Amino acid sequence: MAEAALPDSSGRVDVSEREPVEEPEPVPDGDVQEPEPIPASCAVRLHMACPSFAGCAVTAVQRWVRQSTEVRVTEVFKHTKWPRVFVTVKGEEDAVRFEKDMQGALWRETAVTMDRDTKTRTEGEGRPPKRRKLADDFEDGCPPSLKDLIIMAKKEGGPQTVVQKTAPLMRWSYDIQLQMKNSYVKTAVRTFTKNVRSRTTNDDLSEPFWTKTEYMKQSKFPFSCGCHMDPPIGTSAENQKGYRNKCEFTISRNRDGAVECGFVLGIQSDGSEIVDSVVDCSIVPGAMKDLCAVMKTLVEASPFALFDRRRGHRTGVWRNVMARLSPTGEMLVLVQVASLSEEEQRQFTKSLVDGLAEHLNIVSIYLQINDTPTDAARPDAPLFHVHGSPALAMPLLGLTFQVGPGSFFQTNSATCVELYSKALEWLRPAGSVVLDVCCGVGTIGLCAAKHCKRVIGLELVPEAVESAIKNAELNGIRNASFYAGRAEDSLPRILQELGDEEVCAVVDPPRAGLHKTVLEALRGFTRLRRLVYVSCNPDSLVEDVVRLCVPRQEQDMDAFVPVRAVAVDMFPHTLHCEMVLLLERAGDVQPQQQGNDASEPVESTVQQDG
């Protein structure tokens, strides 16, 4: 007789067609026994740990483990109170397959970690003292999840070097880093899949087809993922160091009290900042390290003092410097200072321009005035263009973009090509109007312009919109228009003016995600058939996807459906990860279009567009 179906970690009931498995008798709480040793020649035992395992019955965990993998599991051993599980499989080949299947797995929204069970306590050996697990405790072959490291980074105190703060993943090989980030994105997909299912059933509506376990299994999606996941896109080996084309450096003092231009190492109780050199920072390009050295020399020789950030002081001039670097080696520099008199500003500007232009390939210099306690200047802070051209030329996908000091441009130029190529491949813009929401200086939209009917870009920052218009003119693009203002204010009106034209959209919002008004406008504009979401924060993407995909009625063909996702590592050695997600209307997505087959029409369309 077949076993009764039990709910898995998300509360969902799955009727499995696997052969019934004889469950071992539970061990009484007062009589805990260690599993019998199994010869390594015939079996491999693995150790899985998760805080949420504690208090769970062994039968529920056994069911979940066996449904999460195609590998034949010979034993799942656990005590109810344990936050760990011992899993036994037959042989090394099955162990490797099992580890791959369980990579990034979640039990009740908590990450599951796994390693080989290679050591047991001998008789009379006591338990080791408990201590909090730190990042250095993980072996290279069994790294923690990216989410675990993000949590650790917030909790861990004590001194850290600038290298540890700016490149916390440097201790792991790049393949391991990419695996971490792919698992992080996979977790985001699992989370929005589960949340859409939960909210739909809470509204007494039928579960969407793409959130059903049977559909995910038939489509061969990763476990509990409602869409296909492409292999992660990494940064090429030659671009994994010195890849940042924009950096901001603080001008202050180091631990020894000497002048330094670099990254903030810590903030003292009185508000002053301790700054350390960027010489050893792998993510900073050499030209910017040279800039820091020149700035340090200029400040040391300057009659103007450092800005004193201590509470109750707020005196001095030098504050920080921002630099942008093009692939050709040209640099734009913005130096932030406190207020100066007219004569002082004239003297300061001359010595600054002479000192920078003499040593570095700087084509543009700006001076910004900021008298606030924080170095994050107000949007209306006075800004003076004091040398060279007003913008920096940045090449991308055959176009040239003029980027100003306040414009948004992807920080990793090399991997940006891969990111935008993937976004355009999935967008399939031929014959459509392309909406570029949060367009910055117009990069994605202008790259799509030659493939589509026309481009409409929306951006909050007026300077970026001015740059987008100039970039269109610079590249001879006449089918693009750009609008400044909040997308939530302008998007509904623009959508109404589009008439009967076919529309697709790409959104690239800041870390907080899209405003709910923007999401409502995109969701309600039914002529918008495809949406590509480029996210710098997969956590905020989750809630946005739920708003776009939850059905509002039975058989809601206007709800969006996630079709495929991919992790993009724009920031090697750091905890940050980008994600691209393709969504289409439920009425356009048939079950057989998903999975591996979905890549074929996407690729062929882009090839036809050139």
Coordinates of N, CA and C in Angstrom, one line a residue, residues 194-344:
K194 N 7.2 29.9 -3.7 CA 6.4 29.5 -2.5 C 5.5 30.6 -2.1
N195 N 5.9 31.9 -2.1 CA 5.1 33.0 -1.7 C 3.9 33.2 -2.6
V196 N 4.1 33.0 -3.9 CA 2.9 33.2 -4.8 C 1.9 32.0 -4.6
R197 N 2.4 30.8 -4.4 CA 1.5 29.7 -4.1 C 0.7 30.0 -2.8
S198 N 1.4 30.4 -1.8 CA 0.8 30.7 -0.5 C -0.3 31.8 -0.5
R199 N 0.1 32.9 -1.2 CA -0.9 34.0 -1.3 C -2.1 33.6 -2.1
T200 N -1.9 32.8 -3.2 CA -3.0 32.4 -4.0 C -4.0 31.5 -3.2
T201 N -3.4 30.5 -2.5 CA -4.3 29.6 -1.8 C -5.0 30.4 -0.6
N202 N -4.3 31.4 -0.1 CA -4.9 32.2 1.0 C -6.1 33.0 0.5
D203 N -6.1 33.3 -0.8 CA -7.2 34.0 -1.5 C -8.2 33.1 -2.0
D204 N -8.1 31.8 -1.6 CA -9.1 30.8 -2.1 C -9.2 30.7 -3.6
L205 N -8.0 30.8 -4.3 CA -7.9 30.6 -5.7 C -7.0 29.4 -6.0
S206 N -7.2 28.8 -7.2 CA -6.4 27.7 -7.5 C -4.9 28.0 -7.7
E207 N -4.1 27.1 -7.3 CA -2.7 27.3 -7.4 C -2.2 27.5 -8.8
P208 N -1.4 28.5 -9.2 CA -0.9 28.6 -10.5 C -0.2 27.4 -11.0
F209 N -0.3 27.1 -12.3 CA 0.3 25.8 -12.8 C 1.8 25.8 -12.5
W210 N 2.5 27.0 -12.6 CA 4.0 27.0 -12.5 C 4.5 26.8 -11.1
T211 N 3.6 26.9 -10.1 CA 4.0 26.6 -8.7 C 3.7 25.2 -8.2
K212 N 3.2 24.4 -9.1 CA 2.8 23.0 -8.7 C 4.1 22.1 -8.8
T213 N 4.2 21.2 -7.8 CA 5.3 20.3 -7.8 C 5.4 19.4 -9.0
E214 N 4.3 18.9 -9.5 CA 4.3 18.0 -10.6 C 4.8 18.8 -11.9
Y215 N 4.4 20.0 -12.0 CA 4.9 20.8 -13.2 C 6.4 21.0 -13.1
M216 N 6.9 21.4 -11.9 CA 8.3 21.6 -11.8 C 9.1 20.4 -12.1
K217 N 8.6 19.2 -11.6 CA 9.3 18.0 -11.9 C 9.3 17.6 -13.4
Q218 N 8.2 17.8 -14.0 CA 8.1 17.5 -15.4 C 9.0 18.4 -16.3
S219 N 9.1 19.7 -15.8 CA 9.9 20.6 -16.6 C 11.4 20.5 -16.2
K220 N 11.7 19.7 -15.2 CA 13.1 19.5 -14.8 C 13.7 20.8 -14.3
F221 N 12.9 21.6 -13.5 CA 13.4 22.7 -12.9 C 14.1 22.3 -11.6
P222 N 15.0 23.2 -11.1 CA 15.6 22.9 -9.8 C 14.6 22.7 -8.7
F223 N 14.9 22.0 -7.7 CA 13.9 21.7 -6.7 C 13.2 23.0 -6.1
S224 N 11.9 22.9 -6.2 CA 11.0 24.0 -5.7 C 11.1 25.3 -6.4
C225 N 11.8 25.3 -7.6 CA 11.9 26.5 -8.4 C 10.8 26.5 -9.5
G226 N 10.0 27.6 -9.6 CA 8.9 27.7 -10.5 C 9.3 28.1 -11.9
C227 N 10.6 28.2 -12.2 CA 11.1 28.5 -13.6 C 12.5 27.9 -13.8
H228 N 12.8 27.9 -15.1 CA 14.2 27.3 -15.4 C 15.2 28.3 -15.0
M229 N 16.4 27.8 -14.6 CA 17.5 28.6 -14.2 C 18.7 28.3 -15.2
D230 N 19.2 29.4 -15.9 CA 20.3 29.2 -16.7 C 21.6 29.1 -15.9
P231 N 22.7 28.6 -16.4 CA 23.9 28.5 -15.7 C 24.4 30.0 -15.4
P232 N 25.0 30.2 -14.2 CA 25.4 31.5 -13.8 C 26.4 32.2 -14.7
I233 N 26.3 33.5 -14.9 CA 27.2 34.2 -15.7 C 28.2 34.9 -14.8
G234 N 29.5 34.5 -15.0 CA 30.6 35.0 -14.2 C 31.4 36.0 -14.9
T235 N 32.3 36.6 -14.2 CA 33.3 37.5 -14.8 C 34.5 36.7 -15.2
S236 N 35.0 37.0 -16.4 CA 36.1 36.3 -17.0 C 37.3 36.5 -16.1
A237 N 38.3 35.5 -16.2 CA 39.4 35.5 -15.3 C 40.2 36.8 -15.4
E238 N 40.4 37.3 -16.6 CA 41.2 38.5 -16.7 C 40.6 39.8 -16.1
N239 N 39.3 39.7 -15.8 CA 38.6 40.8 -15.3 C 38.1 40.7 -13.9
Q240 N 38.6 39.7 -13.2 CA 38.2 39.4 -11.8 C 38.9 40.3 -10.8
K241 N 39.9 41.0 -11.2 CA 40.6 42.0 -10.3 C 40.6 43.3 -11.0
G242 N 40.5 44.4 -10.1 CA 40.6 45.7 -10.6 C 39.4 46.0 -11.6
Y243 N 38.3 45.4 -11.3 CA 37.2 45.5 -12.3 C 36.3 46.8 -12.1
R244 N 36.4 47.4 -11.0 CA 35.5 48.5 -10.7 C 35.8 49.8 -11.6
N245 N 34.8 50.3 -12.3 CA 35.0 51.5 -13.0 C 34.6 52.8 -12.3
K246 N 34.1 52.6 -11.1 CA 33.7 53.7 -10.2 C 34.0 53.4 -8.8
C247 N 34.7 54.3 -8.1 CA 35.0 54.1 -6.7 C 34.9 55.5 -6.0
E248 N 34.6 55.4 -4.7 CA 34.6 56.6 -3.8 C 35.6 56.4 -2.7
F249 N 36.5 57.4 -2.5 CA 37.5 57.3 -1.5 C 37.3 58.4 -0.5
T250 N 37.5 58.1 0.8 CA 37.4 59.1 1.8 C 38.8 59.6 2.2
I251 N 38.9 60.9 2.4 CA 40.1 61.6 2.7 C 40.0 61.9 4.2
S252 N 40.9 61.2 5.0 CA 40.9 61.4 6.4 C 42.2 60.9 7.0
R253 N 42.2 60.3 8.1 CA 43.5 59.8 8.7 C 43.4 58.3 9.0
N254 N 44.6 57.7 9.0 CA 44.7 56.3 9.3 C 44.8 56.0 10.8
R255 N 45.0 54.8 11.2 CA 45.1 54.5 12.6 C 46.3 55.2 13.3
D256 N 47.3 55.5 12.5 CA 48.5 56.2 13.1 C 48.4 57.7 13.1
G257 N 47.2 58.2 12.6 CA 47.0 59.7 12.5 C 47.6 60.4 11.3
A258 N 48.1 59.6 10.3 CA 48.6 60.2 9.1 C 47.5 60.4 8.1
V259 N 47.7 61.3 7.1 CA 46.7 61.5 6.1 C 46.6 60.3 5.2
E260 N 45.4 59.9 4.8 CA 45.2 58.8 3.9 C 44.0 59.1 3.0
C261 N 44.1 58.6 1.8 CA 42.9 58.6 0.9 C 42.6 57.1 0.5
G262 N 41.5 56.7 1.0 CA 41.2 55.2 0.8 C 39.8 54.9 1.3
F263 N 39.6 53.7 1.8 CA 38.3 53.2 2.2 C 38.2 53.3 3.8
V264 N 37.0 53.6 4.2 CA 36.8 53.7 5.7 C 36.9 52.3 6.3
L265 N 37.7 52.3 7.3 CA 37.9 51.0 8.1 C 37.0 50.9 9.3
G266 N 36.7 52.1 9.9 CA 35.8 52.1 11.0 C 35.5 53.5 11.4
I267 N 34.4 53.7 12.2 CA 34.0 55.0 12.7 C 34.2 55.0 14.2
Q268 N 34.8 56.0 14.7 CA 35.1 56.1 16.2 C 33.8 56.6 16.9
S269 N 33.8 56.5 18.2 CA 32.7 56.9 19.0 C 32.4 58.4 18.9
D270 N 33.4 59.2 18.5 CA 33.2 60.7 18.4 C 32.8 61.1 17.0
G271 N 32.6 60.1 16.1 CA 32.2 60.4 14.8 C 33.3 60.4 13.7
S272 N 34.6 60.4 14.2 CA 35.7 60.5 13.3 C 35.9 59.1 12.6
E273 N 36.4 59.2 11.4 CA 36.6 58.0 10.6 C 38.1 57.5 10.5
I274 N 38.3 56.2 10.5 CA 39.6 55.7 10.3 C 39.7 55.1 8.9
V275 N 40.6 55.6 8.1 CA 40.7 55.3 6.7 C 42.0 54.5 6.5
D276 N 41.9 53.5 5.6 CA 43.1 52.7 5.3 C 43.4 52.7 3.8
S277 N 44.6 52.4 3.4 CA 45.0 52.4 2.1 C 44.3 51.4 1.2
V278 N 44.2 51.6 -0.1 CA 43.6 50.7 -1.0 C 44.6 49.9 -1.8
V279 N 45.9 50.0 -1.4 CA 46.9 49.4 -2.2 C 46.7 47.9 -2.4
D280 N 46.3 47.3 -1.4 CA 46.1 45.8 -1.5 C 44.7 45.4 -1.9
C281 N 43.8 46.3 -2.2 CA 42.4 45.9 -2.6 C 42.4 45.4 -4.0
S282 N 42.0 44.2 -4.2 CA 42.0 43.6 -5.5 C 41.0 44.1 -6.4
I283 N 39.9 44.7 -5.9 CA 38.8 45.1 -6.8 C 39.0 46.5 -7.3
V284 N 40.0 47.2 -6.8 CA 40.3 48.6 -7.2 C 41.4 48.6 -8.3
P285 N 41.1 49.2 -9.5 CA 42.1 49.2 -10.6 C 43.3 50.1 -10.2
G286 N 44.4 49.7 -10.9 CA 45.7 50.4 -10.6 C 45.6 51.9 -10.8
A287 N 44.9 52.4 -11.8 CA 44.8 53.8 -12.0 C 44.2 54.6 -10.9
M288 N 43.2 53.9 -10.2 CA 42.6 54.6 -9.1 C 43.5 54.5 -7.8
K289 N 44.3 53.5 -7.7 CA 45.2 53.4 -6.6 C 46.3 54.5 -6.8
D290 N 46.6 54.8 -8.0 CA 47.6 55.9 -8.3 C 46.9 57.2 -8.0
L291 N 45.6 57.4 -8.3 CA 44.9 58.6 -7.9 C 44.9 58.8 -6.4
C292 N 44.7 57.8 -5.6 CA 44.7 57.9 -4.2 C 46.1 58.4 -3.7
A293 N 47.1 57.8 -4.3 CA 48.5 58.2 -3.9 C 48.7 59.7 -4.2
V294 N 48.3 60.2 -5.4 CA 48.4 61.6 -5.8 C 47.6 62.5 -4.8
M295 N 46.3 62.1 -4.5 CA 45.5 62.9 -3.7 C 46.1 63.0 -2.3
K296 N 46.7 61.9 -1.8 CA 47.3 62.0 -0.5 C 48.5 63.0 -0.5
T297 N 49.3 63.0 -1.5 CA 50.4 64.0 -1.6 C 49.9 65.4 -1.7
L298 N 48.8 65.6 -2.5 CA 48.2 66.9 -2.6 C 47.7 67.4 -1.3
V299 N 47.0 66.6 -0.5 CA 46.4 67.0 0.8 C 47.5 67.3 1.8
E300 N 48.5 66.5 1.8 CA 49.6 66.7 2.7 C 50.3 68.1 2.5
A301 N 50.4 68.5 1.2 CA 51.1 69.7 0.8 C 50.1 70.9 0.8
S302 N 48.8 70.7 1.0 CA 47.8 71.7 0.9 C 47.7 72.6 2.2
P303 N 47.5 73.9 2.0 CA 47.2 74.8 3.2 C 45.9 74.6 3.8
F304 N 45.0 73.8 3.1 CA 43.7 73.6 3.5 C 43.6 72.3 4.4
A305 N 42.9 72.3 5.5 CA 42.9 71.2 6.4 C 41.9 70.1 6.0
L306 N 42.1 68.9 6.6 CA 41.1 67.8 6.4 C 39.8 68.2 7.1
F307 N 38.7 67.8 6.5 CA 37.4 68.0 7.2 C 37.3 67.2 8.4
D308 N 37.0 67.8 9.6 CA 37.0 67.2 10.9 C 35.5 66.7 11.1
R309 N 35.3 65.4 11.1 CA 34.0 64.8 11.2 C 33.5 64.6 12.6
R310 N 34.4 64.9 13.6 CA 34.0 64.7 15.0 C 32.8 65.6 15.3
R311 N 31.9 65.1 16.1 CA 30.7 65.8 16.5 C 31.1 67.1 17.3
G312 N 30.5 68.2 16.9 CA 30.8 69.5 17.6 C 32.0 70.2 16.9
H313 N 32.6 69.6 15.9 CA 33.7 70.3 15.2 C 33.3 70.7 13.8
R314 N 33.2 69.8 12.8 CA 32.8 70.1 11.5 C 33.5 71.2 10.9
T315 N 34.8 71.2 10.9 CA 35.7 72.2 10.3 C 36.6 71.5 9.3
G316 N 37.3 72.4 8.5 CA 38.2 71.8 7.5 C 37.6 71.8 6.1
V317 N 38.3 71.3 5.1 CA 37.9 71.4 3.7 C 37.8 70.0 3.1
W318 N 38.9 69.3 3.0 CA 39.0 68.0 2.2 C 38.1 67.0 2.8
R319 N 37.2 66.4 1.9 CA 36.3 65.4 2.4 C 36.5 64.0 1.7
N320 N 36.2 64.0 0.4 CA 36.4 62.7 -0.3 C 36.6 62.9 -1.8
V321 N 36.8 61.8 -2.6 CA 37.0 61.9 -4.0 C 36.3 60.7 -4.7
M322 N 35.6 61.0 -5.7 CA 35.0 59.9 -6.5 C 35.6 59.9 -7.9
A323 N 35.9 58.7 -8.4 CA 36.5 58.5 -9.7 C 35.8 57.5 -10.6
R324 N 35.7 57.8 -11.8 CA 35.2 56.9 -12.9 C 36.3 56.7 -13.9
L325 N 36.4 55.4 -14.3 CA 37.5 55.0 -15.2 C 36.9 54.3 -16.4
S326 N 37.3 54.7 -17.6 CA 36.9 54.1 -18.8 C 37.8 53.0 -19.2
P327 N 37.4 52.1 -20.1 CA 38.3 51.0 -20.5 C 39.5 51.5 -21.2
T328 N 39.5 52.7 -21.8 CA 40.6 53.3 -22.4 C 41.6 53.9 -21.5
G329 N 41.3 53.9 -20.2 CA 42.2 54.5 -19.2 C 42.0 55.9 -18.8
E330 N 41.0 56.6 -19.5 CA 40.7 58.0 -19.1 C 39.8 58.0 -17.8
M331 N 40.0 59.1 -17.1 CA 39.3 59.2 -15.8 C 38.6 60.5 -15.6
L332 N 37.4 60.4 -14.9 CA 36.7 61.5 -14.5 C 36.8 61.5 -12.9
V333 N 37.0 62.7 -12.4 CA 37.2 62.8 -10.9 C 36.4 63.9 -10.4
L334 N 35.7 63.6 -9.2 CA 34.9 64.6 -8.5 C 35.5 64.7 -7.1
V335 N 35.9 65.9 -6.7 CA 36.5 66.1 -5.3 C 35.5 66.8 -4.5
Q336 N 35.1 66.3 -3.3 CA 34.1 66.9 -2.5 C 34.8 67.6 -1.3
V337 N 34.4 68.9 -1.1 CA 35.0 69.7 -0.1 C 33.9 70.5 0.7
A338 N 34.3 71.1 1.8 CA 33.4 72.0 2.5 C 33.5 73.3 1.9
S339 N 32.6 74.2 2.3 CA 32.5 75.6 1.7 C 33.8 76.3 1.8
L340 N 34.1 77.1 0.7 CA 35.3 77.9 0.7 C 34.8 79.3 0.2
S341 N 35.6 80.3 0.6 CA 35.3 81.7 0.0 C 35.6 81.7 -1.5
E342 N 35.2 82.7 -2.1 CA 35.4 82.8 -3.6 C 36.9 82.7 -3.9
E343 N 37.7 83.4 -3.2 CA 39.2 83.5 -3.5 C 39.8 82.1 -3.1
E344 N 39.4 81.6 -1.9 CA 39.9 80.3 -1.5 C 39.6 79.2 -2.6

